[in-house]
Amino acid sequence: KNEVEQSPQNLTAQEGEFITINCSYSVGISALHWLQQHPGGGIVSLFMLSSGKKKHGRLIATINIQEKHSSLHITASHPRDSAVYICAVRSSGTYKYIFGTGTRLKVLA
Amino acid sequence: DTGVSQDPRHKITKRGQNVTFRCDPISEHNRLYWYRQTLGQGPEFLTYFQNEAQLEKSRLLSDRFSAERPKGSFSTLEIQRTEQGDSAMYLCASSSLASLANEQFFGPGTRLTVL
C-alpha cells in the first residue's frame, strides 16, 4: 500500500462543477503540498498545508492532521483546470517528500 | 527567465552508457531536490541538497547514481551503466530556506530514454 493515496485517480467534470480530490497518508508528516502538473511535465506548487485550510482564488485546500487526510477543492471548474493534481507529504524528521500518483482531472466545456 | 532550468531536456542513450544531467536552481535558493517520475506515477524523491551538503538520499539512489552540488548553486545527477529501467523523467526543484511554506519551484525535467 502506498504511503500517500489519492482518490479518484481519474475525474471528468463539466465546466462549472465543484470538484473534490482527496489525499490520505499513513506516515507522520511535517507538511503537505498540493501540486498541479500539466501535460508536458511542468509542475506548479499550489499549496503547502500544515494545519487548517487555505484558499487561493477558486482553489481551497484543507487538512485534518488527526485523520491524516487532505482535500483539494476547485469551485466553478473550468477547462483550463484540466491537469494532474498531486499530493505530496514531507515525512516527519526528514527532508524526504512522498508523492501520490496523482488525480487526472478533465473539465469539459 | 529566472526559473529552474535543466539540461538537456531529452536524452536518448544506449544501455550501459553513462549520462549526466544538470540543474540550475533559482538564484539564491539554498534547497535543491532531485526526483524521478515514470509514466502515470507521481514523482519519487531521489536526493536533497541544502547548499552544497547532500543531506538526504533515497534508497532508490543506487550506487550507479550520484549527485553533486559542489558550489551550492547548480547540481548534477549522473547515472552510470544505464539500464532500461532508468528511463524516466528526472525533475529538479529548488526552494528557499527562508520560505516557511518550502514552496518548491520545479524545472521542466530531463526525459531519459535508455534503449
PDB file of C-alpha atoms in Angstrom:
ATOM      1  CA  LYS A   1       0.000   0.000   0.000  1.00  0.00           C
ATOM      2  CA  ASN A   2       1.328   3.439  -0.926  1.00  0.00           C
ATOM      3  CA  GLU A   3       2.101   5.784   1.899  1.00  0.00           C
ATOM      4  CA  VAL A   4       0.180   8.518   0.064  1.00  0.00           C
ATOM      5  CA  GLU A   5      -3.081   7.593  -1.614  1.00  0.00           C
ATOM      6  CA  GLN A   6      -5.165   9.849  -3.807  1.00  0.00           C
ATOM      7  CA  SER A   7      -8.725   9.466  -4.998  1.00  0.00           C
ATOM      8  CA  PRO A   8     -10.145   9.461  -7.502  1.00  0.00           C
ATOM      9  CA  GLN A   9      -7.406   8.501  -9.941  1.00  0.00           C
ATOM     10  CA  ASN A  10      -9.334   9.992 -12.835  1.00  0.00           C
ATOM     11  CA  LEU A  11     -12.084  12.576 -12.828  1.00  0.00           C
ATOM     12  CA  THR A  12     -14.117  14.100 -15.630  1.00  0.00           C
ATOM     13  CA  ALA A  13     -16.322  17.065 -14.825  1.00  0.00           C
ATOM     14  CA  GLN A  14     -18.486  19.551 -16.660  1.00  0.00           C
ATOM     15  CA  GLU A  15     -17.459  23.189 -16.638  1.00  0.00           C
ATOM     16  CA  GLY A  16     -18.801  24.916 -13.551  1.00  0.00           C
ATOM     17  CA  GLU A  17     -18.895  21.841 -11.335  1.00  0.00           C
ATOM     18  CA  PHE A  18     -17.457  21.747  -7.821  1.00  0.00           C
ATOM     19  CA  ILE A  19     -14.574  19.278  -7.677  1.00  0.00           C
ATOM     20  CA  THR A  20     -13.017  17.466  -4.732  1.00  0.00           C
ATOM     21  CA  ILE A  21      -9.789  15.498  -4.798  1.00  0.00           C
ATOM     22  CA  ASN A  22      -8.771  13.522  -1.740  1.00  0.00           C
ATOM     23  CA  CYS A  23      -5.410  12.571  -0.278  1.00  0.00           C
ATOM     24  CA  SER A  24      -4.799  10.165   2.588  1.00  0.00           C
ATOM     25  CA  TYR A  25      -1.410   9.382   4.067  1.00  0.00           C
ATOM     26  CA  SER A  26      -0.122   6.847   6.548  1.00  0.00           C
ATOM     27  CA  VAL A  27       3.122   8.430   7.744  1.00  0.00           C
ATOM     28  CA  GLY A  28       3.858  11.228  10.149  1.00  0.00           C
ATOM     29  CA  ILE A  29       4.280  14.454   8.269  1.00  0.00           C
ATOM     30  CA  SER A  30       5.549  17.952   8.850  1.00  0.00           C
ATOM     31  CA  ALA A  31       3.790  19.405   5.796  1.00  0.00           C
ATOM     32  CA  LEU A  32       1.539  18.525   2.895  1.00  0.00           C
ATOM     33  CA  HIS A  33       1.720  20.076  -0.564  1.00  0.00           C
ATOM     34  CA  TRP A  34      -0.709  20.139  -3.447  1.00  0.00           C
ATOM     35  CA  LEU A  35       0.869  20.371  -6.877  1.00  0.00           C
ATOM     36  CA  GLN A  36      -0.501  20.791 -10.389  1.00  0.00           C
ATOM     37  CA  GLN A  37       1.134  19.099 -13.371  1.00  0.00           C
ATOM     38  CA  HIS A  38       0.216  19.978 -16.922  1.00  0.00           C
ATOM     39  CA  PRO A  39       0.802  17.782 -19.992  1.00  0.00           C
ATOM     40  CA  GLY A  40       4.438  18.073 -20.926  1.00  0.00           C
ATOM     41  CA  GLY A  41       5.517  17.774 -17.323  1.00  0.00           C
ATOM     42  CA  GLY A  42       5.552  21.280 -15.851  1.00  0.00           C
ATOM     43  CA  ILE A  43       4.783  21.157 -12.117  1.00  0.00           C
ATOM     44  CA  VAL A  44       3.485  24.112 -10.156  1.00  0.00           C
ATOM     45  CA  SER A  45       3.120  24.266  -6.399  1.00  0.00           C
ATOM     46  CA  LEU A  46      -0.429  25.222  -5.349  1.00  0.00           C
ATOM     47  CA  PHE A  47      -0.490  24.993  -1.557  1.00  0.00           C
ATOM     48  CA  MET A  48       1.517  23.996   1.471  1.00  0.00           C
ATOM     49  CA  LEU A  49      -0.510  22.986   4.496  1.00  0.00           C
ATOM     50  CA  SER A  50       0.446  22.004   7.999  1.00  0.00           C
ATOM     51  CA  SER A  51      -2.987  22.612   9.506  1.00  0.00           C
ATOM     52  CA  GLY A  52      -6.412  24.024   8.754  1.00  0.00           C
ATOM     53  CA  LYS A  53      -7.450  25.454   5.443  1.00  0.00           C
ATOM     54  CA  LYS A  54      -6.070  27.676   2.698  1.00  0.00           C
ATOM     55  CA  LYS A  55      -7.792  29.424  -0.194  1.00  0.00           C
ATOM     56  CA  HIS A  56      -6.368  30.846  -3.379  1.00  0.00           C
ATOM     57  CA  GLY A  57      -8.818  32.041  -5.979  1.00  0.00           C
ATOM     58  CA  ARG A  58     -11.110  29.131  -6.852  1.00  0.00           C
ATOM     59  CA  LEU A  59      -8.902  26.610  -5.071  1.00  0.00           C
ATOM     60  CA  ILE A  60      -9.369  25.556  -1.466  1.00  0.00           C
ATOM     61  CA  ALA A  61      -7.210  23.058   0.400  1.00  0.00           C
ATOM     62  CA  THR A  62      -7.940  21.551   3.782  1.00  0.00           C
ATOM     63  CA  ILE A  63      -6.072  19.180   6.026  1.00  0.00           C
ATOM     64  CA  ASN A  64      -7.107  17.087   9.031  1.00  0.00           C
ATOM     65  CA  ILE A  65      -3.947  16.038  10.830  1.00  0.00           C
ATOM     66  CA  GLN A  66      -5.726  13.624  13.184  1.00  0.00           C
ATOM     67  CA  GLU A  67      -7.384  11.798  10.313  1.00  0.00           C
ATOM     68  CA  LYS A  68      -4.301  12.064   8.071  1.00  0.00           C
ATOM     69  CA  HIS A  69      -6.401  13.395   5.245  1.00  0.00           C
ATOM     70  CA  SER A  70      -6.403  16.384   2.952  1.00  0.00           C
ATOM     71  CA  SER A  71      -8.767  17.597   0.278  1.00  0.00           C
ATOM     72  CA  LEU A  72      -8.332  19.931  -2.660  1.00  0.00           C
ATOM     73  CA  HIS A  73     -11.492  21.636  -3.875  1.00  0.00           C
ATOM     74  CA  ILE A  74     -11.985  23.527  -7.106  1.00  0.00           C
ATOM     75  CA  THR A  75     -15.032  25.757  -7.312  1.00  0.00           C
ATOM     76  CA  ALA A  76     -16.612  26.756 -10.638  1.00  0.00           C
ATOM     77  CA  SER A  77     -14.284  24.439 -12.564  1.00  0.00           C
ATOM     78  CA  HIS A  78     -13.027  25.497 -15.969  1.00  0.00           C
ATOM     79  CA  PRO A  79     -11.411  23.572 -18.830  1.00  0.00           C
ATOM     80  CA  ARG A  80      -8.103  25.266 -18.049  1.00  0.00           C
ATOM     81  CA  ASP A  81      -8.152  23.441 -14.690  1.00  0.00           C
ATOM     82  CA  SER A  82      -7.570  20.192 -16.613  1.00  0.00           C
ATOM     83  CA  ALA A  83      -4.316  18.774 -15.293  1.00  0.00           C
ATOM     84  CA  VAL A  84      -2.920  16.174 -12.928  1.00  0.00           C
ATOM     85  CA  TYR A  85      -3.183  17.169  -9.271  1.00  0.00           C
ATOM     86  CA  ILE A  86      -0.587  15.622  -6.987  1.00  0.00           C
ATOM     87  CA  CYS A  87      -0.494  15.414  -3.220  1.00  0.00           C
ATOM     88  CA  ALA A  88       2.955  15.289  -1.611  1.00  0.00           C
ATOM     89  CA  VAL A  89       3.893  14.970   2.056  1.00  0.00           C
ATOM     90  CA  ARG A  90       7.128  15.784   3.787  1.00  0.00           C
ATOM     91  CA  SER A  91       7.901  12.883   6.072  1.00  0.00           C
ATOM     92  CA  SER A  92       8.481  13.974   9.694  1.00  0.00           C
ATOM     93  CA  GLY A  93      12.082  14.342  10.726  1.00  0.00           C
ATOM     94  CA  THR A  94      13.361  14.029   7.155  1.00  0.00           C
ATOM     95  CA  TYR A  95      13.761  16.122   4.055  1.00  0.00           C
ATOM     96  CA  LYS A  96      12.102  13.393   2.022  1.00  0.00           C
ATOM     97  CA  TYR A  97       8.896  14.043   0.117  1.00  0.00           C
ATOM     98  CA  ILE A  98       6.469  11.229  -0.696  1.00  0.00           C
ATOM     99  CA  PHE A  99       4.100  11.784  -3.606  1.00  0.00           C
ATOM    100  CA  GLY A 100       0.726  10.372  -4.503  1.00  0.00           C
ATOM    101  CA  THR A 101       0.204   9.021  -8.001  1.00  0.00           C
ATOM    102  CA  GLY A 102      -1.938  11.984  -8.943  1.00  0.00           C
ATOM    103  CA  THR A 103      -5.537  12.641  -9.933  1.00  0.00           C
ATOM    104  CA  ARG A 104      -6.107  13.255 -13.624  1.00  0.00           C
ATOM    105  CA  LEU A 105      -8.786  15.911 -13.973  1.00  0.00           C
ATOM    106  CA  LYS A 106     -10.500  16.748 -17.221  1.00  0.00           C
ATOM    107  CA  VAL A 107     -13.023  19.568 -17.279  1.00  0.00           C
ATOM    108  CA  LEU A 108     -15.267  19.632 -20.312  1.00  0.00           C
ATOM    109  CA  ALA A 109     -16.663  22.833 -21.773  1.00  0.00           C
TER     110      ALA A 109
ATOM    111  CA  ASP B   1      13.821  33.779 -17.250  1.00  0.00           C
ATOM    112  CA  THR B   2      14.972  33.141 -13.695  1.00  0.00           C
ATOM    113  CA  GLY B   3      13.157  29.852 -13.100  1.00  0.00           C
ATOM    114  CA  VAL B   4      14.708  26.436 -12.565  1.00  0.00           C
ATOM    115  CA  SER B   5      16.407  25.172 -15.702  1.00  0.00           C
ATOM    116  CA  GLN B   6      17.501  21.668 -16.602  1.00  0.00           C
ATOM    117  CA  ASP B   7      19.772  20.442 -19.329  1.00  0.00           C
ATOM    118  CA  PRO B   8      19.373  18.504 -21.501  1.00  0.00           C
ATOM    119  CA  ARG B   9      15.612  18.350 -21.901  1.00  0.00           C
ATOM    120  CA  HIS B  10      15.796  14.979 -23.628  1.00  0.00           C
ATOM    121  CA  LYS B  11      18.464  12.305 -23.610  1.00  0.00           C
ATOM    122  CA  ILE B  12      18.468   9.037 -25.516  1.00  0.00           C
ATOM    123  CA  THR B  13      21.240   6.631 -24.652  1.00  0.00           C
ATOM    124  CA  LYS B  14      22.151   3.009 -25.053  1.00  0.00           C
ATOM    125  CA  ARG B  15      22.117   0.623 -22.145  1.00  0.00           C
ATOM    126  CA  GLY B  16      25.435   0.627 -20.328  1.00  0.00           C
ATOM    127  CA  GLN B  17      26.339   4.227 -21.124  1.00  0.00           C
ATOM    128  CA  ASN B  18      26.807   6.950 -18.520  1.00  0.00           C
ATOM    129  CA  VAL B  19      24.667  10.081 -18.560  1.00  0.00           C
ATOM    130  CA  THR B  20      24.846  13.343 -16.652  1.00  0.00           C
ATOM    131  CA  PHE B  21      22.087  15.869 -16.133  1.00  0.00           C
ATOM    132  CA  ARG B  22      22.397  19.411 -14.913  1.00  0.00           C
ATOM    133  CA  CYS B  23      20.032  21.525 -12.845  1.00  0.00           C
ATOM    134  CA  ASP B  24      20.346  25.268 -12.337  1.00  0.00           C
ATOM    135  CA  PRO B  25      18.090  26.328  -9.453  1.00  0.00           C
ATOM    136  CA  ILE B  26      16.630  29.729  -8.892  1.00  0.00           C
ATOM    137  CA  SER B  27      19.410  32.022  -7.829  1.00  0.00           C
ATOM    138  CA  GLU B  28      19.946  32.061  -4.064  1.00  0.00           C
ATOM    139  CA  HIS B  29      17.704  29.064  -3.434  1.00  0.00           C
ATOM    140  CA  ASN B  30      19.501  27.011  -0.797  1.00  0.00           C
ATOM    141  CA  ARG B  31      17.448  23.862  -1.165  1.00  0.00           C
ATOM    142  CA  LEU B  32      17.650  21.595  -4.194  1.00  0.00           C
ATOM    143  CA  TYR B  33      15.797  18.350  -4.815  1.00  0.00           C
ATOM    144  CA  TRP B  34      16.067  15.657  -7.459  1.00  0.00           C
ATOM    145  CA  TYR B  35      13.057  13.489  -8.283  1.00  0.00           C
ATOM    146  CA  ARG B  36      12.307  10.759 -10.784  1.00  0.00           C
ATOM    147  CA  GLN B  37       8.929  10.333 -12.426  1.00  0.00           C
ATOM    148  CA  THR B  38       7.785   7.415 -14.564  1.00  0.00           C
ATOM    149  CA  LEU B  39       4.720   7.457 -16.773  1.00  0.00           C
ATOM    150  CA  GLY B  40       1.469   7.563 -14.848  1.00  0.00           C
ATOM    151  CA  GLN B  41       3.165   7.874 -11.483  1.00  0.00           C
ATOM    152  CA  GLY B  42       3.892  10.696  -9.122  1.00  0.00           C
ATOM    153  CA  PRO B  43       7.465  11.874  -8.669  1.00  0.00           C
ATOM    154  CA  GLU B  44       9.773   9.822  -6.431  1.00  0.00           C
ATOM    155  CA  PHE B  45      12.252  11.547  -4.163  1.00  0.00           C
ATOM    156  CA  LEU B  46      15.894  10.868  -5.025  1.00  0.00           C
ATOM    157  CA  THR B  47      18.013  13.293  -3.049  1.00  0.00           C
ATOM    158  CA  TYR B  48      18.120  16.644  -1.254  1.00  0.00           C
ATOM    159  CA  PHE B  49      20.838  19.280  -1.003  1.00  0.00           C
ATOM    160  CA  GLN B  50      20.978  22.169   1.383  1.00  0.00           C
ATOM    161  CA  ASN B  51      23.589  24.477  -0.096  1.00  0.00           C
ATOM    162  CA  GLU B  52      26.418  22.117  -1.072  1.00  0.00           C
ATOM    163  CA  ALA B  53      25.610  19.442   1.502  1.00  0.00           C
ATOM    164  CA  GLN B  54      23.723  16.340   0.397  1.00  0.00           C
ATOM    165  CA  LEU B  55      21.544  15.820   3.473  1.00  0.00           C
ATOM    166  CA  GLU B  56      19.312  13.002   2.340  1.00  0.00           C
ATOM    167  CA  LYS B  57      19.428  10.265  -0.229  1.00  0.00           C
ATOM    168  CA  SER B  58      16.702   7.807  -1.150  1.00  0.00           C
ATOM    169  CA  ARG B  59      17.353   4.101  -1.221  1.00  0.00           C
ATOM    170  CA  LEU B  60      16.213   4.420  -4.841  1.00  0.00           C
ATOM    171  CA  LEU B  61      19.535   6.117  -5.466  1.00  0.00           C
ATOM    172  CA  SER B  62      21.609   3.006  -6.095  1.00  0.00           C
ATOM    173  CA  ASP B  63      25.380   3.068  -6.319  1.00  0.00           C
ATOM    174  CA  ARG B  64      25.017   3.785 -10.041  1.00  0.00           C
ATOM    175  CA  PHE B  65      23.501   7.169  -9.223  1.00  0.00           C
ATOM    176  CA  SER B  66      25.452  10.086  -7.856  1.00  0.00           C
ATOM    177  CA  ALA B  67      24.526  13.700  -7.364  1.00  0.00           C
ATOM    178  CA  GLU B  68      26.657  16.708  -6.576  1.00  0.00           C
ATOM    179  CA  ARG B  69      26.219  20.356  -5.849  1.00  0.00           C
ATOM    180  CA  PRO B  70      29.822  21.449  -5.477  1.00  0.00           C
ATOM    181  CA  LYS B  71      29.402  25.199  -5.011  1.00  0.00           C
ATOM    182  CA  GLY B  72      25.897  25.227  -3.652  1.00  0.00           C
ATOM    183  CA  SER B  73      24.489  26.517  -6.912  1.00  0.00           C
ATOM    184  CA  PHE B  74      23.953  24.167  -9.866  1.00  0.00           C
ATOM    185  CA  SER B  75      23.687  20.422  -9.359  1.00  0.00           C
ATOM    186  CA  THR B  76      24.482  17.405 -11.479  1.00  0.00           C
ATOM    187  CA  LEU B  77      22.952  13.938 -11.422  1.00  0.00           C
ATOM    188  CA  GLU B  78      24.990  11.171 -13.002  1.00  0.00           C
ATOM    189  CA  ILE B  79      23.769   7.702 -13.832  1.00  0.00           C
ATOM    190  CA  GLN B  80      26.448   5.142 -14.601  1.00  0.00           C
ATOM    191  CA  ARG B  81      25.913   1.977 -16.613  1.00  0.00           C
ATOM    192  CA  THR B  82      22.350   2.942 -17.504  1.00  0.00           C
ATOM    193  CA  GLU B  83      19.635   0.297 -17.564  1.00  0.00           C
ATOM    194  CA  GLN B  84      16.304   0.327 -19.379  1.00  0.00           C
ATOM    195  CA  GLY B  85      14.583   0.728 -16.024  1.00  0.00           C
ATOM    196  CA  ASP B  86      16.271   4.092 -15.633  1.00  0.00           C
ATOM    197  CA  SER B  87      14.066   5.508 -18.399  1.00  0.00           C
ATOM    198  CA  ALA B  88      12.047   8.257 -16.743  1.00  0.00           C
ATOM    199  CA  MET B  89      11.642  11.986 -16.361  1.00  0.00           C
ATOM    200  CA  TYR B  90      14.226  13.414 -13.956  1.00  0.00           C
ATOM    201  CA  LEU B  91      12.946  16.507 -12.214  1.00  0.00           C
ATOM    202  CA  CYS B  92      14.821  19.106 -10.232  1.00  0.00           C
ATOM    203  CA  ALA B  93      13.219  21.549  -7.824  1.00  0.00           C
ATOM    204  CA  SER B  94      14.541  24.322  -5.640  1.00  0.00           C
ATOM    205  CA  SER B  95      13.268  26.317  -2.728  1.00  0.00           C
ATOM    206  CA  SER B  96      14.484  28.870  -0.255  1.00  0.00           C
ATOM    207  CA  LEU B  97      15.323  28.180   3.391  1.00  0.00           C
ATOM    208  CA  ALA B  98      13.623  31.472   4.071  1.00  0.00           C
ATOM    209  CA  SER B  99      10.315  30.148   2.782  1.00  0.00           C
ATOM    210  CA  LEU B 100       8.245  28.784   5.656  1.00  0.00           C
ATOM    211  CA  ALA B 101       5.998  27.083   3.134  1.00  0.00           C
ATOM    212  CA  ASN B 102       9.005  25.480   1.423  1.00  0.00           C
ATOM    213  CA  GLU B 103       7.330  26.210  -1.897  1.00  0.00           C
ATOM    214  CA  GLN B 104       9.262  24.213  -4.441  1.00  0.00           C
ATOM    215  CA  PHE B 105       9.823  25.515  -7.946  1.00  0.00           C
ATOM    216  CA  PHE B 106      10.189  22.725 -10.446  1.00  0.00           C
ATOM    217  CA  GLY B 107      12.275  22.630 -13.572  1.00  0.00           C
ATOM    218  CA  PRO B 108      10.930  21.289 -16.872  1.00  0.00           C
ATOM    219  CA  GLY B 109      12.665  17.955 -16.379  1.00  0.00           C
ATOM    220  CA  THR B 110      15.072  15.822 -18.387  1.00  0.00           C
ATOM    221  CA  ARG B 111      13.413  12.916 -20.157  1.00  0.00           C
ATOM    222  CA  LEU B 112      15.788   9.951 -20.305  1.00  0.00           C
ATOM    223  CA  THR B 113      15.232   7.061 -22.690  1.00  0.00           C
ATOM    224  CA  VAL B 114      17.540   4.075 -22.368  1.00  0.00           C
ATOM    225  CA  LEU B 115      17.473   1.785 -25.398  1.00  0.00           C
TER     226      LEU B 115
END
